């Protein structure tokens, strides 16, 4: 098989569609850098770091906020762009639908199931937190839906190492992410909810599996997922979304890790924040 650096046809260079897509890719990259810098200084005020939530606008129901910020762009908007942005419907091959399906596997869980089943300590979250996720999600999910709607992959791309390894990483990351979030949920199920309490009440040290190595295996798992997505789609759209996700994960994992150390004297000293053995 001949290795092709770009294994698909996309918009022709110089067309308006081309410039809109890659103009937004550049904007998405800049937004990822700004997000990292600002969230590294001040964590977004929800969950463990919700002390400054009042500065981020009126409080709204937390489950509704997460469904709005993740399901609307991640499921509805993503599907709309995927089906509407196409040269012709008949252009789409099975591979386009496979990529569509695995993206939805994540967003249906993250946008609908996760907010409904998690045991949040606070029933409310600031409107700014909802908008701070909703707006970037519209941008990055547009880019990814646009890419997989329009790209015409080579017929033999199924056998390409980028596709095989990418899908494998996506699925491994998905399992890690789901498992890690489930572990956090179980802590409150077995040890007490402390609903609407403040400070560290209602938080416990998680143990077992990847929690022995890092404080935030949920972020680690999702990062692996998006690296897999970028590899499988071989796209700049996937790459900037991974950069944005990494920006939030690294910044927040740092704050979560410091928070655990400050709040639990017996916090395991060798645990890293997000990358096993490294960071
Ligand atoms: N792609 C992206 O850009 C992006 C960005 C952010 C998050 N996410 C994903 O969204 C999901 C949730 O993220 P998150 O930032 O909300 O994660 P998180 O801070 O780890 O919290 C997840 C859940 O577990 C609870 N929890 C956390 N630590 C706990 C502890 N020590 N003891 C008991 N309960 C604990 C939290 O309760 P409280 O809410 O009461 O703290 C929340 O319900 C993750 O899967 C993450 O990968 C994606």
PDB file of C-alpha atoms and ligand atoms in Angstrom:
ATOM      1  CA  UNK A   1       0.000   0.000   0.000  1.00  0.00           C
ATOM      2  CA  UNK A   2       1.341   3.454  -0.927  1.00  0.00           C
ATOM      3  CA  UNK A   3       1.424   5.819   2.084  1.00  0.00           C
ATOM      4  CA  UNK A   4      -0.409   9.045   1.275  1.00  0.00           C
ATOM      5  CA  UNK A   5       0.287  12.032   3.559  1.00  0.00           C
ATOM      6  CA  UNK A   6      -3.339  13.151   3.150  1.00  0.00           C
ATOM      7  CA  UNK A   7      -5.547  10.088   2.712  1.00  0.00           C
ATOM      8  CA  UNK A   8      -8.692  11.944   1.605  1.00  0.00           C
ATOM      9  CA  UNK A   9     -10.034  14.653  -0.695  1.00  0.00           C
ATOM     10  CA  UNK A  10     -11.316  17.734   1.100  1.00  0.00           C
ATOM     11  CA  UNK A  11     -12.332  21.202  -0.109  1.00  0.00           C
ATOM     12  CA  UNK A  12     -10.350  22.453  -3.045  1.00  0.00           C
ATOM     13  CA  UNK A  13      -7.658  24.971  -2.097  1.00  0.00           C
ATOM     14  CA  UNK A  14      -8.825  28.576  -2.422  1.00  0.00           C
ATOM     15  CA  UNK A  15     -12.587  28.016  -2.307  1.00  0.00           C
ATOM     16  CA  UNK A  16     -14.685  29.936   0.232  1.00  0.00           C
ATOM     17  CA  UNK A  17     -15.438  26.662   2.067  1.00  0.00           C
ATOM     18  CA  UNK A  18     -11.702  25.983   2.307  1.00  0.00           C
ATOM     19  CA  UNK A  19     -10.920  29.375   3.839  1.00  0.00           C
ATOM     20  CA  UNK A  20     -13.852  29.282   6.263  1.00  0.00           C
ATOM     21  CA  UNK A  21     -12.794  25.848   7.500  1.00  0.00           C
ATOM     22  CA  UNK A  22      -9.095  26.584   7.916  1.00  0.00           C
ATOM     23  CA  UNK A  23      -9.715  30.125   9.171  1.00  0.00           C
ATOM     24  CA  UNK A  24     -11.766  28.608  11.982  1.00  0.00           C
ATOM     25  CA  UNK A  25      -9.051  25.993  12.585  1.00  0.00           C
ATOM     26  CA  UNK A  26      -6.542  28.806  13.213  1.00  0.00           C
ATOM     27  CA  UNK A  27      -9.019  30.582  15.481  1.00  0.00           C
ATOM     28  CA  UNK A  28      -9.587  27.279  17.346  1.00  0.00           C
ATOM     29  CA  UNK A  29      -5.859  26.897  17.913  1.00  0.00           C
ATOM     30  CA  UNK A  30      -5.522  30.429  19.308  1.00  0.00           C
ATOM     31  CA  UNK A  31      -8.561  29.831  21.546  1.00  0.00           C
ATOM     32  CA  UNK A  32      -6.919  26.668  22.923  1.00  0.00           C
ATOM     33  CA  UNK A  33      -3.795  28.614  23.915  1.00  0.00           C
ATOM     34  CA  UNK A  34      -5.813  31.429  25.537  1.00  0.00           C
ATOM     35  CA  UNK A  35      -7.914  28.826  27.386  1.00  0.00           C
ATOM     36  CA  UNK A  36      -4.854  27.095  28.770  1.00  0.00           C
ATOM     37  CA  UNK A  37      -3.249  30.326  29.960  1.00  0.00           C
ATOM     38  CA  UNK A  38      -6.410  31.660  31.626  1.00  0.00           C
ATOM     39  CA  UNK A  39      -7.477  28.360  33.223  1.00  0.00           C
ATOM     40  CA  UNK A  40      -3.963  27.625  34.444  1.00  0.00           C
ATOM     41  CA  UNK A  41      -4.146  30.878  36.436  1.00  0.00           C
ATOM     42  CA  UNK A  42      -7.773  30.554  37.623  1.00  0.00           C
ATOM     43  CA  UNK A  43      -9.643  27.251  37.398  1.00  0.00           C
ATOM     44  CA  UNK A  44     -13.175  27.454  35.958  1.00  0.00           C
ATOM     45  CA  UNK A  45     -15.385  27.873  39.062  1.00  0.00           C
ATOM     46  CA  UNK A  46     -17.351  24.630  39.276  1.00  0.00           C
ATOM     47  CA  UNK A  47     -16.999  21.495  41.397  1.00  0.00           C
ATOM     48  CA  UNK A  48     -13.948  21.614  43.710  1.00  0.00           C
ATOM     49  CA  UNK A  49     -13.115  25.162  42.581  1.00  0.00           C
ATOM     50  CA  UNK A  50     -16.560  26.780  42.751  1.00  0.00           C
ATOM     51  CA  UNK A  51     -15.624  29.514  45.276  1.00  0.00           C
ATOM     52  CA  UNK A  52     -15.791  32.294  42.650  1.00  0.00           C
ATOM     53  CA  UNK A  53     -18.909  30.958  40.907  1.00  0.00           C
ATOM     54  CA  UNK A  54     -20.894  34.089  41.846  1.00  0.00           C
ATOM     55  CA  UNK A  55     -18.689  36.168  39.467  1.00  0.00           C
ATOM     56  CA  UNK A  56     -19.748  34.025  36.507  1.00  0.00           C
ATOM     57  CA  UNK A  57     -23.400  35.030  36.313  1.00  0.00           C
ATOM     58  CA  UNK A  58     -26.684  33.693  37.669  1.00  0.00           C
ATOM     59  CA  UNK A  59     -26.798  30.137  38.976  1.00  0.00           C
ATOM     60  CA  UNK A  60     -28.713  27.615  36.856  1.00  0.00           C
ATOM     61  CA  UNK A  61     -29.461  23.902  37.391  1.00  0.00           C
ATOM     62  CA  UNK A  62     -26.198  21.970  36.969  1.00  0.00           C
ATOM     63  CA  UNK A  63     -27.594  18.965  35.049  1.00  0.00           C
ATOM     64  CA  UNK A  64     -29.420  21.231  32.610  1.00  0.00           C
ATOM     65  CA  UNK A  65     -26.252  23.328  32.146  1.00  0.00           C
ATOM     66  CA  UNK A  66     -24.143  20.306  31.183  1.00  0.00           C
ATOM     67  CA  UNK A  67     -26.812  18.900  28.871  1.00  0.00           C
ATOM     68  CA  UNK A  68     -27.087  22.303  27.180  1.00  0.00           C
ATOM     69  CA  UNK A  69     -23.340  22.844  26.810  1.00  0.00           C
ATOM     70  CA  UNK A  70     -22.527  19.330  25.603  1.00  0.00           C
ATOM     71  CA  UNK A  71     -25.579  17.673  24.024  1.00  0.00           C
ATOM     72  CA  UNK A  72     -26.747  20.610  21.910  1.00  0.00           C
ATOM     73  CA  UNK A  73     -23.416  21.192  20.126  1.00  0.00           C
ATOM     74  CA  UNK A  74     -22.149  17.598  20.483  1.00  0.00           C
ATOM     75  CA  UNK A  75     -25.236  15.703  19.348  1.00  0.00           C
ATOM     76  CA  UNK A  76     -27.788  17.988  17.630  1.00  0.00           C
ATOM     77  CA  UNK A  77     -25.441  20.496  16.002  1.00  0.00           C
ATOM     78  CA  UNK A  78     -22.868  17.824  15.130  1.00  0.00           C
ATOM     79  CA  UNK A  79     -25.518  15.678  13.400  1.00  0.00           C
ATOM     80  CA  UNK A  80     -27.005  18.683  11.608  1.00  0.00           C
ATOM     81  CA  UNK A  81     -23.642  19.742  10.175  1.00  0.00           C
ATOM     82  CA  UNK A  82     -22.751  16.153   9.274  1.00  0.00           C
ATOM     83  CA  UNK A  83     -25.932  15.629   7.267  1.00  0.00           C
ATOM     84  CA  UNK A  84     -26.216  19.119   5.755  1.00  0.00           C
ATOM     85  CA  UNK A  85     -22.539  19.749   4.896  1.00  0.00           C
ATOM     86  CA  UNK A  86     -21.948  17.504   2.018  1.00  0.00           C
ATOM     87  CA  UNK A  87     -21.260  17.941  -1.640  1.00  0.00           C
ATOM     88  CA  UNK A  88     -23.916  15.283  -2.259  1.00  0.00           C
ATOM     89  CA  UNK A  89     -25.426  12.809   0.213  1.00  0.00           C
ATOM     90  CA  UNK A  90     -24.333   9.965  -2.046  1.00  0.00           C
ATOM     91  CA  UNK A  91     -20.714  11.138  -1.556  1.00  0.00           C
ATOM     92  CA  UNK A  92     -20.633   9.736   1.968  1.00  0.00           C
ATOM     93  CA  UNK A  93     -19.024   6.322   2.408  1.00  0.00           C
ATOM     94  CA  UNK A  94     -19.337   3.893   5.302  1.00  0.00           C
ATOM     95  CA  UNK A  95     -16.127   5.281   6.810  1.00  0.00           C
ATOM     96  CA  UNK A  96     -17.761   8.718   7.178  1.00  0.00           C
ATOM     97  CA  UNK A  97     -20.612   7.102   9.100  1.00  0.00           C
ATOM     98  CA  UNK A  98     -18.178   5.082  11.249  1.00  0.00           C
ATOM     99  CA  UNK A  99     -16.417   8.296  12.296  1.00  0.00           C
ATOM    100  CA  UNK A 100     -19.776   9.990  12.862  1.00  0.00           C
ATOM    101  CA  UNK A 101     -20.839   7.052  15.076  1.00  0.00           C
ATOM    102  CA  UNK A 102     -17.766   7.013  17.279  1.00  0.00           C
ATOM    103  CA  UNK A 103     -17.903  10.763  17.861  1.00  0.00           C
ATOM    104  CA  UNK A 104     -21.542  10.412  18.891  1.00  0.00           C
ATOM    105  CA  UNK A 105     -20.640   7.511  21.175  1.00  0.00           C
ATOM    106  CA  UNK A 106     -18.723  10.066  23.211  1.00  0.00           C
ATOM    107  CA  UNK A 107     -21.065  13.049  22.978  1.00  0.00           C
ATOM    108  CA  UNK A 108     -24.271  11.131  23.720  1.00  0.00           C
ATOM    109  CA  UNK A 109     -22.625   9.844  26.861  1.00  0.00           C
ATOM    110  CA  UNK A 110     -21.010  13.117  27.856  1.00  0.00           C
ATOM    111  CA  UNK A 111     -23.980  15.317  26.927  1.00  0.00           C
ATOM    112  CA  UNK A 112     -26.923  13.220  28.097  1.00  0.00           C
ATOM    113  CA  UNK A 113     -26.068  10.175  30.224  1.00  0.00           C
ATOM    114  CA  UNK A 114     -23.202  11.657  32.269  1.00  0.00           C
ATOM    115  CA  UNK A 115     -25.062  14.779  33.506  1.00  0.00           C
ATOM    116  CA  UNK A 116     -28.083  12.702  34.430  1.00  0.00           C
ATOM    117  CA  UNK A 117     -26.256  10.035  36.455  1.00  0.00           C
ATOM    118  CA  UNK A 118     -23.422  11.947  38.183  1.00  0.00           C
ATOM    119  CA  UNK A 119     -23.816  12.905  41.845  1.00  0.00           C
ATOM    120  CA  UNK A 120     -22.941  16.602  41.890  1.00  0.00           C
ATOM    121  CA  UNK A 121     -22.320  18.237  45.243  1.00  0.00           C
ATOM    122  CA  UNK A 122     -24.076  21.394  44.130  1.00  0.00           C
ATOM    123  CA  UNK A 123     -27.349  21.331  42.228  1.00  0.00           C
ATOM    124  CA  UNK A 124     -26.472  24.671  40.580  1.00  0.00           C
ATOM    125  CA  UNK A 125     -23.658  26.013  38.440  1.00  0.00           C
ATOM    126  CA  UNK A 126     -22.974  29.515  37.069  1.00  0.00           C
ATOM    127  CA  UNK A 127     -24.404  30.388  33.647  1.00  0.00           C
ATOM    128  CA  UNK A 128     -20.891  31.458  32.575  1.00  0.00           C
ATOM    129  CA  UNK A 129     -19.648  27.867  33.016  1.00  0.00           C
ATOM    130  CA  UNK A 130     -22.378  26.631  30.705  1.00  0.00           C
ATOM    131  CA  UNK A 131     -21.634  29.316  28.066  1.00  0.00           C
ATOM    132  CA  UNK A 132     -17.866  28.847  28.471  1.00  0.00           C
ATOM    133  CA  UNK A 133     -18.279  25.270  27.254  1.00  0.00           C
ATOM    134  CA  UNK A 134     -21.203  25.784  24.865  1.00  0.00           C
ATOM    135  CA  UNK A 135     -19.530  28.393  22.629  1.00  0.00           C
ATOM    136  CA  UNK A 136     -16.202  26.560  22.047  1.00  0.00           C
ATOM    137  CA  UNK A 137     -18.110  23.291  21.595  1.00  0.00           C
ATOM    138  CA  UNK A 138     -20.120  24.866  18.758  1.00  0.00           C
ATOM    139  CA  UNK A 139     -16.886  25.889  17.057  1.00  0.00           C
ATOM    140  CA  UNK A 140     -14.905  22.646  17.436  1.00  0.00           C
ATOM    141  CA  UNK A 141     -17.848  20.335  16.787  1.00  0.00           C
ATOM    142  CA  UNK A 142     -18.664  22.293  13.630  1.00  0.00           C
ATOM    143  CA  UNK A 143     -15.100  21.768  12.401  1.00  0.00           C
ATOM    144  CA  UNK A 144     -15.083  18.044  13.130  1.00  0.00           C
ATOM    145  CA  UNK A 145     -18.550  17.389  11.698  1.00  0.00           C
ATOM    146  CA  UNK A 146     -17.620  19.448   8.634  1.00  0.00           C
ATOM    147  CA  UNK A 147     -14.423  17.446   8.161  1.00  0.00           C
ATOM    148  CA  UNK A 148     -16.024  14.009   8.377  1.00  0.00           C
ATOM    149  CA  UNK A 149     -19.073  15.094   6.335  1.00  0.00           C
ATOM    150  CA  UNK A 150     -17.095  16.265   3.343  1.00  0.00           C
ATOM    151  CA  UNK A 151     -13.861  14.234   3.318  1.00  0.00           C
ATOM    152  CA  UNK A 152     -13.701  11.491   0.742  1.00  0.00           C
ATOM    153  CA  UNK A 153     -11.305   8.947   2.258  1.00  0.00           C
ATOM    154  CA  UNK A 154      -9.341   6.510   0.104  1.00  0.00           C
ATOM    155  CA  UNK A 155     -11.077   3.191  -0.398  1.00  0.00           C
ATOM    156  CA  UNK A 156      -8.355   1.271   1.488  1.00  0.00           C
ATOM    157  CA  UNK A 157      -8.145   3.701   4.439  1.00  0.00           C
ATOM    158  CA  UNK A 158      -9.705   1.008   6.666  1.00  0.00           C
ATOM    159  CA  UNK A 159      -6.363  -0.805   6.565  1.00  0.00           C
ATOM    160  CA  UNK A 160      -4.298   2.321   7.192  1.00  0.00           C
ATOM    161  CA  UNK A 161      -2.338   2.216  10.510  1.00  0.00           C
ATOM    162  CA  UNK A 162      -3.557   5.758  11.289  1.00  0.00           C
ATOM    163  CA  UNK A 163      -7.169   4.626  11.165  1.00  0.00           C
ATOM    164  CA  UNK A 164      -6.650   1.337  13.034  1.00  0.00           C
ATOM    165  CA  UNK A 165      -4.468   2.789  15.800  1.00  0.00           C
ATOM    166  CA  UNK A 166      -6.674   5.896  16.051  1.00  0.00           C
ATOM    167  CA  UNK A 167      -9.874   3.915  16.576  1.00  0.00           C
ATOM    168  CA  UNK A 168      -8.120   1.656  19.078  1.00  0.00           C
ATOM    169  CA  UNK A 169      -6.844   4.637  21.090  1.00  0.00           C
ATOM    170  CA  UNK A 170     -10.271   6.256  20.958  1.00  0.00           C
ATOM    171  CA  UNK A 171     -11.937   3.158  22.398  1.00  0.00           C
ATOM    172  CA  UNK A 172      -9.250   2.606  25.062  1.00  0.00           C
ATOM    173  CA  UNK A 173      -9.515   6.275  26.113  1.00  0.00           C
ATOM    174  CA  UNK A 174     -13.302   6.051  26.180  1.00  0.00           C
ATOM    175  CA  UNK A 175     -13.182   3.051  28.540  1.00  0.00           C
ATOM    176  CA  UNK A 176     -10.643   4.768  30.837  1.00  0.00           C
ATOM    177  CA  UNK A 177     -12.698   7.969  30.919  1.00  0.00           C
ATOM    178  CA  UNK A 178     -15.960   6.175  31.676  1.00  0.00           C
ATOM    179  CA  UNK A 179     -14.366   3.942  34.292  1.00  0.00           C
ATOM    180  CA  UNK A 180     -12.687   6.902  36.043  1.00  0.00           C
ATOM    181  CA  UNK A 181     -15.877   8.990  36.164  1.00  0.00           C
ATOM    182  CA  UNK A 182     -17.760   5.946  37.405  1.00  0.00           C
ATOM    183  CA  UNK A 183     -15.231   5.502  40.227  1.00  0.00           C
ATOM    184  CA  UNK A 184     -15.826   9.106  41.314  1.00  0.00           C
ATOM    185  CA  UNK A 185     -19.558   8.583  41.229  1.00  0.00           C
ATOM    186  CA  UNK A 186     -19.197   5.407  43.322  1.00  0.00           C
ATOM    187  CA  UNK A 187     -17.317   7.313  46.041  1.00  0.00           C
ATOM    188  CA  UNK A 188     -20.417   9.331  46.860  1.00  0.00           C
ATOM    189  CA  UNK A 189     -22.736   6.356  46.455  1.00  0.00           C
ATOM    190  CA  UNK A 190     -20.811   4.329  49.040  1.00  0.00           C
ATOM    191  CA  UNK A 191     -19.522   7.071  51.355  1.00  0.00           C
ATOM    192  CA  UNK A 192     -22.095   9.867  51.332  1.00  0.00           C
ATOM    193  CA  UNK A 193     -23.298  12.609  49.044  1.00  0.00           C
ATOM    194  CA  UNK A 194     -22.950  15.741  51.232  1.00  0.00           C
ATOM    195  CA  UNK A 195     -25.276  17.518  48.794  1.00  0.00           C
ATOM    196  CA  UNK A 196     -24.998  21.336  48.917  1.00  0.00           C
ATOM    197  CA  UNK A 197     -22.070  21.221  51.385  1.00  0.00           C
ATOM    198  CA  UNK A 198     -18.967  23.402  51.070  1.00  0.00           C
ATOM    199  CA  UNK A 199     -15.172  23.006  51.161  1.00  0.00           C
ATOM    200  CA  UNK A 200     -13.835  19.456  50.921  1.00  0.00           C
ATOM    201  CA  UNK A 201     -16.914  17.831  52.506  1.00  0.00           C
ATOM    202  CA  UNK A 202     -18.276  15.228  50.100  1.00  0.00           C
ATOM    203  CA  UNK A 203     -14.893  14.609  48.454  1.00  0.00           C
ATOM    204  CA  UNK A 204     -12.818  11.472  49.097  1.00  0.00           C
ATOM    205  CA  UNK A 205      -9.454  10.176  47.903  1.00  0.00           C
ATOM    206  CA  UNK A 206     -10.073   7.777  45.018  1.00  0.00           C
ATOM    207  CA  UNK A 207      -7.948   4.604  45.007  1.00  0.00           C
ATOM    208  CA  UNK A 208      -7.411   1.755  42.567  1.00  0.00           C
ATOM    209  CA  UNK A 209      -6.376   1.287  38.942  1.00  0.00           C
ATOM    210  CA  UNK A 210      -5.088   4.442  37.259  1.00  0.00           C
ATOM    211  CA  UNK A 211      -5.980   6.476  40.367  1.00  0.00           C
ATOM    212  CA  UNK A 212      -2.818   5.009  41.895  1.00  0.00           C
ATOM    213  CA  UNK A 213      -0.825   6.888  39.241  1.00  0.00           C
ATOM    214  CA  UNK A 214      -2.725  10.119  38.586  1.00  0.00           C
ATOM    215  CA  UNK A 215      -5.308  12.361  40.246  1.00  0.00           C
ATOM    216  CA  UNK A 216      -7.400  12.791  37.080  1.00  0.00           C
ATOM    217  CA  UNK A 217      -7.572   9.585  35.008  1.00  0.00           C
ATOM    218  CA  UNK A 218     -10.907  10.795  33.576  1.00  0.00           C
ATOM    219  CA  UNK A 219      -9.082  13.641  31.819  1.00  0.00           C
ATOM    220  CA  UNK A 220      -6.219  11.322  30.848  1.00  0.00           C
ATOM    221  CA  UNK A 221      -8.702   8.888  29.266  1.00  0.00           C
ATOM    222  CA  UNK A 222     -10.477  11.614  27.328  1.00  0.00           C
ATOM    223  CA  UNK A 223      -7.156  13.001  26.125  1.00  0.00           C
ATOM    224  CA  UNK A 224      -6.204   9.547  24.769  1.00  0.00           C
ATOM    225  CA  UNK A 225      -9.606   9.436  23.081  1.00  0.00           C
ATOM    226  CA  UNK A 226      -9.078  12.702  21.201  1.00  0.00           C
ATOM    227  CA  UNK A 227      -5.518  11.808  20.226  1.00  0.00           C
ATOM    228  CA  UNK A 228      -7.046   8.655  18.725  1.00  0.00           C
ATOM    229  CA  UNK A 229      -9.695  10.733  16.960  1.00  0.00           C
ATOM    230  CA  UNK A 230      -7.063  13.048  15.475  1.00  0.00           C
ATOM    231  CA  UNK A 231      -5.080  10.054  14.247  1.00  0.00           C
ATOM    232  CA  UNK A 232      -8.110   8.238  12.796  1.00  0.00           C
ATOM    233  CA  UNK A 233      -9.471  11.321  11.003  1.00  0.00           C
ATOM    234  CA  UNK A 234      -5.956  12.639  10.225  1.00  0.00           C
ATOM    235  CA  UNK A 235      -7.416  16.137  10.387  1.00  0.00           C
ATOM    236  CA  UNK A 236      -6.532  19.592  11.645  1.00  0.00           C
ATOM    237  CA  UNK A 237     -10.111  19.825  12.934  1.00  0.00           C
ATOM    238  CA  UNK A 238      -9.394  16.845  15.214  1.00  0.00           C
ATOM    239  CA  UNK A 239      -6.031  18.314  16.150  1.00  0.00           C
ATOM    240  CA  UNK A 240      -7.359  21.709  17.327  1.00  0.00           C
ATOM    241  CA  UNK A 241     -10.146  20.022  19.298  1.00  0.00           C
ATOM    242  CA  UNK A 242      -7.532  17.826  20.978  1.00  0.00           C
ATOM    243  CA  UNK A 243      -5.464  20.955  21.729  1.00  0.00           C
ATOM    244  CA  UNK A 244      -8.475  22.690  23.289  1.00  0.00           C
ATOM    245  CA  UNK A 245      -9.386  19.601  25.361  1.00  0.00           C
ATOM    246  CA  UNK A 246      -5.747  19.204  26.449  1.00  0.00           C
ATOM    247  CA  UNK A 247      -5.692  22.892  27.434  1.00  0.00           C
ATOM    248  CA  UNK A 248      -8.623  22.414  29.814  1.00  0.00           C
ATOM    249  CA  UNK A 249      -7.417  19.006  31.069  1.00  0.00           C
ATOM    250  CA  UNK A 250      -3.835  20.041  31.894  1.00  0.00           C
ATOM    251  CA  UNK A 251      -4.886  23.295  33.547  1.00  0.00           C
ATOM    252  CA  UNK A 252      -7.672  21.716  35.585  1.00  0.00           C
ATOM    253  CA  UNK A 253      -5.721  18.570  36.454  1.00  0.00           C
ATOM    254  CA  UNK A 254      -3.016  20.812  37.914  1.00  0.00           C
ATOM    255  CA  UNK A 255      -5.565  22.626  40.126  1.00  0.00           C
ATOM    256  CA  UNK A 256      -7.338  19.383  41.115  1.00  0.00           C
ATOM    257  CA  UNK A 257      -4.035  17.796  42.041  1.00  0.00           C
ATOM    258  CA  UNK A 258      -2.985  20.775  44.200  1.00  0.00           C
ATOM    259  CA  UNK A 259      -6.460  20.822  45.747  1.00  0.00           C
ATOM    260  CA  UNK A 260      -6.180  17.148  46.783  1.00  0.00           C
ATOM    261  CA  UNK A 261      -2.739  17.761  48.303  1.00  0.00           C
ATOM    262  CA  UNK A 262      -3.983  20.781  50.240  1.00  0.00           C
ATOM    263  CA  UNK A 263      -7.142  19.104  51.500  1.00  0.00           C
ATOM    264  CA  UNK A 264      -5.916  15.583  52.337  1.00  0.00           C
ATOM    265  CA  UNK A 265      -2.810  15.219  54.508  1.00  0.00           C
ATOM    266  CA  UNK A 266      -2.563  11.554  53.591  1.00  0.00           C
ATOM    267  CA  UNK A 267      -2.785  12.134  49.827  1.00  0.00           C
ATOM    268  CA  UNK A 268      -0.487   9.612  48.069  1.00  0.00           C
ATOM    269  CA  UNK A 269       2.746  11.605  47.447  1.00  0.00           C
ATOM    270  CA  UNK A 270       3.801   9.804  44.260  1.00  0.00           C
ATOM    271  CA  UNK A 271       0.611  10.409  42.336  1.00  0.00           C
ATOM    272  CA  UNK A 272       0.943  12.742  39.327  1.00  0.00           C
ATOM    273  CA  UNK A 273      -1.781  15.112  38.080  1.00  0.00           C
ATOM    274  CA  UNK A 274      -2.749  13.682  34.684  1.00  0.00           C
ATOM    275  CA  UNK A 275       0.096  11.872  32.879  1.00  0.00           C
ATOM    276  CA  UNK A 276       1.290   8.680  34.626  1.00  0.00           C
ATOM    277  CA  UNK A 277       4.923   9.087  35.891  1.00  0.00           C
ATOM    278  CA  UNK A 278       5.339  12.433  34.078  1.00  0.00           C
ATOM    279  CA  UNK A 279       3.055  15.292  35.115  1.00  0.00           C
TER     280      UNK A 279
HETATM  281  N1  LIG B   1     -13.423  17.919  26.287  1.00  0.00           N
HETATM  282  C1  LIG B   1     -13.351  18.880  27.192  1.00  0.00           C
HETATM  283  O1  LIG B   1     -12.898  19.988  26.890  1.00  0.00           O
HETATM  284  C2  LIG B   1     -13.778  18.605  28.639  1.00  0.00           C
HETATM  285  C3  LIG B   1     -13.626  19.611  29.601  1.00  0.00           C
HETATM  286  C4  LIG B   1     -13.991  19.346  30.920  1.00  0.00           C
HETATM  287  C5  LIG B   1     -14.484  18.085  31.248  1.00  0.00           C
HETATM  288  N2  LIG B   1     -14.623  17.123  30.317  1.00  0.00           N
HETATM  289  C6  LIG B   1     -15.107  15.765  30.703  1.00  0.00           C
HETATM  290  O2  LIG B   1     -16.249  15.882  31.503  1.00  0.00           O
HETATM  291  C7  LIG B   1     -16.259  14.908  32.543  1.00  0.00           C
HETATM  292  C8  LIG B   1     -16.454  15.588  33.910  1.00  0.00           C
HETATM  293  O3  LIG B   1     -15.436  16.556  34.069  1.00  0.00           O
HETATM  294  P1  LIG B   1     -15.270  17.366  35.441  1.00  0.00           P
HETATM  295  O4  LIG B   1     -14.265  18.447  35.206  1.00  0.00           O
HETATM  296  O5  LIG B   1     -16.618  17.690  35.989  1.00  0.00           O
HETATM  297  O6  LIG B   1     -14.611  16.213  36.340  1.00  0.00           O
HETATM  298  P2  LIG B   1     -14.368  16.105  37.928  1.00  0.00           P
HETATM  299  O7  LIG B   1     -14.082  17.428  38.526  1.00  0.00           O
HETATM  300  O8  LIG B   1     -13.366  15.025  38.094  1.00  0.00           O
HETATM  301  O9  LIG B   1     -15.784  15.632  38.510  1.00  0.00           O
HETATM  302  C9  LIG B   1     -16.491  14.539  37.982  1.00  0.00           C
HETATM  303  C10 LIG B   1     -17.590  14.152  38.986  1.00  0.00           C
HETATM  304  O10 LIG B   1     -17.039  13.470  40.110  1.00  0.00           O
HETATM  305  C11 LIG B   1     -17.272  14.197  41.323  1.00  0.00           C
HETATM  306  N3  LIG B   1     -15.994  14.161  42.063  1.00  0.00           N
HETATM  307  C12 LIG B   1     -14.804  14.652  41.634  1.00  0.00           C
HETATM  308  N4  LIG B   1     -13.829  14.370  42.534  1.00  0.00           N
HETATM  309  C13 LIG B   1     -14.426  13.698  43.560  1.00  0.00           C
HETATM  310  C14 LIG B   1     -13.952  13.153  44.786  1.00  0.00           C
HETATM  311  N5  LIG B   1     -12.669  13.229  45.119  1.00  0.00           N
HETATM  312  N6  LIG B   1     -14.839  12.548  45.613  1.00  0.00           N
HETATM  313  C15 LIG B   1     -16.152  12.458  45.268  1.00  0.00           C
HETATM  314  N7  LIG B   1     -16.670  12.944  44.095  1.00  0.00           N
HETATM  315  C16 LIG B   1     -15.820  13.560  43.264  1.00  0.00           C
HETATM  316  C17 LIG B   1     -17.643  15.607  40.880  1.00  0.00           C
HETATM  317  O11 LIG B   1     -18.491  16.207  41.842  1.00  0.00           O
HETATM  318  P3  LIG B   1     -18.587  17.824  41.968  1.00  0.00           P
HETATM  319  O12 LIG B   1     -19.151  18.280  40.642  1.00  0.00           O
HETATM  320  O13 LIG B   1     -19.529  18.017  43.099  1.00  0.00           O
HETATM  321  O14 LIG B   1     -17.211  18.340  42.187  1.00  0.00           O
HETATM  322  C18 LIG B   1     -18.396  15.321  39.564  1.00  0.00           C
HETATM  323  O15 LIG B   1     -19.691  14.876  39.835  1.00  0.00           O
HETATM  324  C19 LIG B   1     -14.948  14.150  32.436  1.00  0.00           C
HETATM  325  O16 LIG B   1     -15.199  12.918  31.803  1.00  0.00           O
HETATM  326  C20 LIG B   1     -14.082  15.032  31.566  1.00  0.00           C
HETATM  327  O17 LIG B   1     -13.171  14.258  30.799  1.00  0.00           O
HETATM  328  C21 LIG B   1     -14.292  17.369  29.012  1.00  0.00           C
END
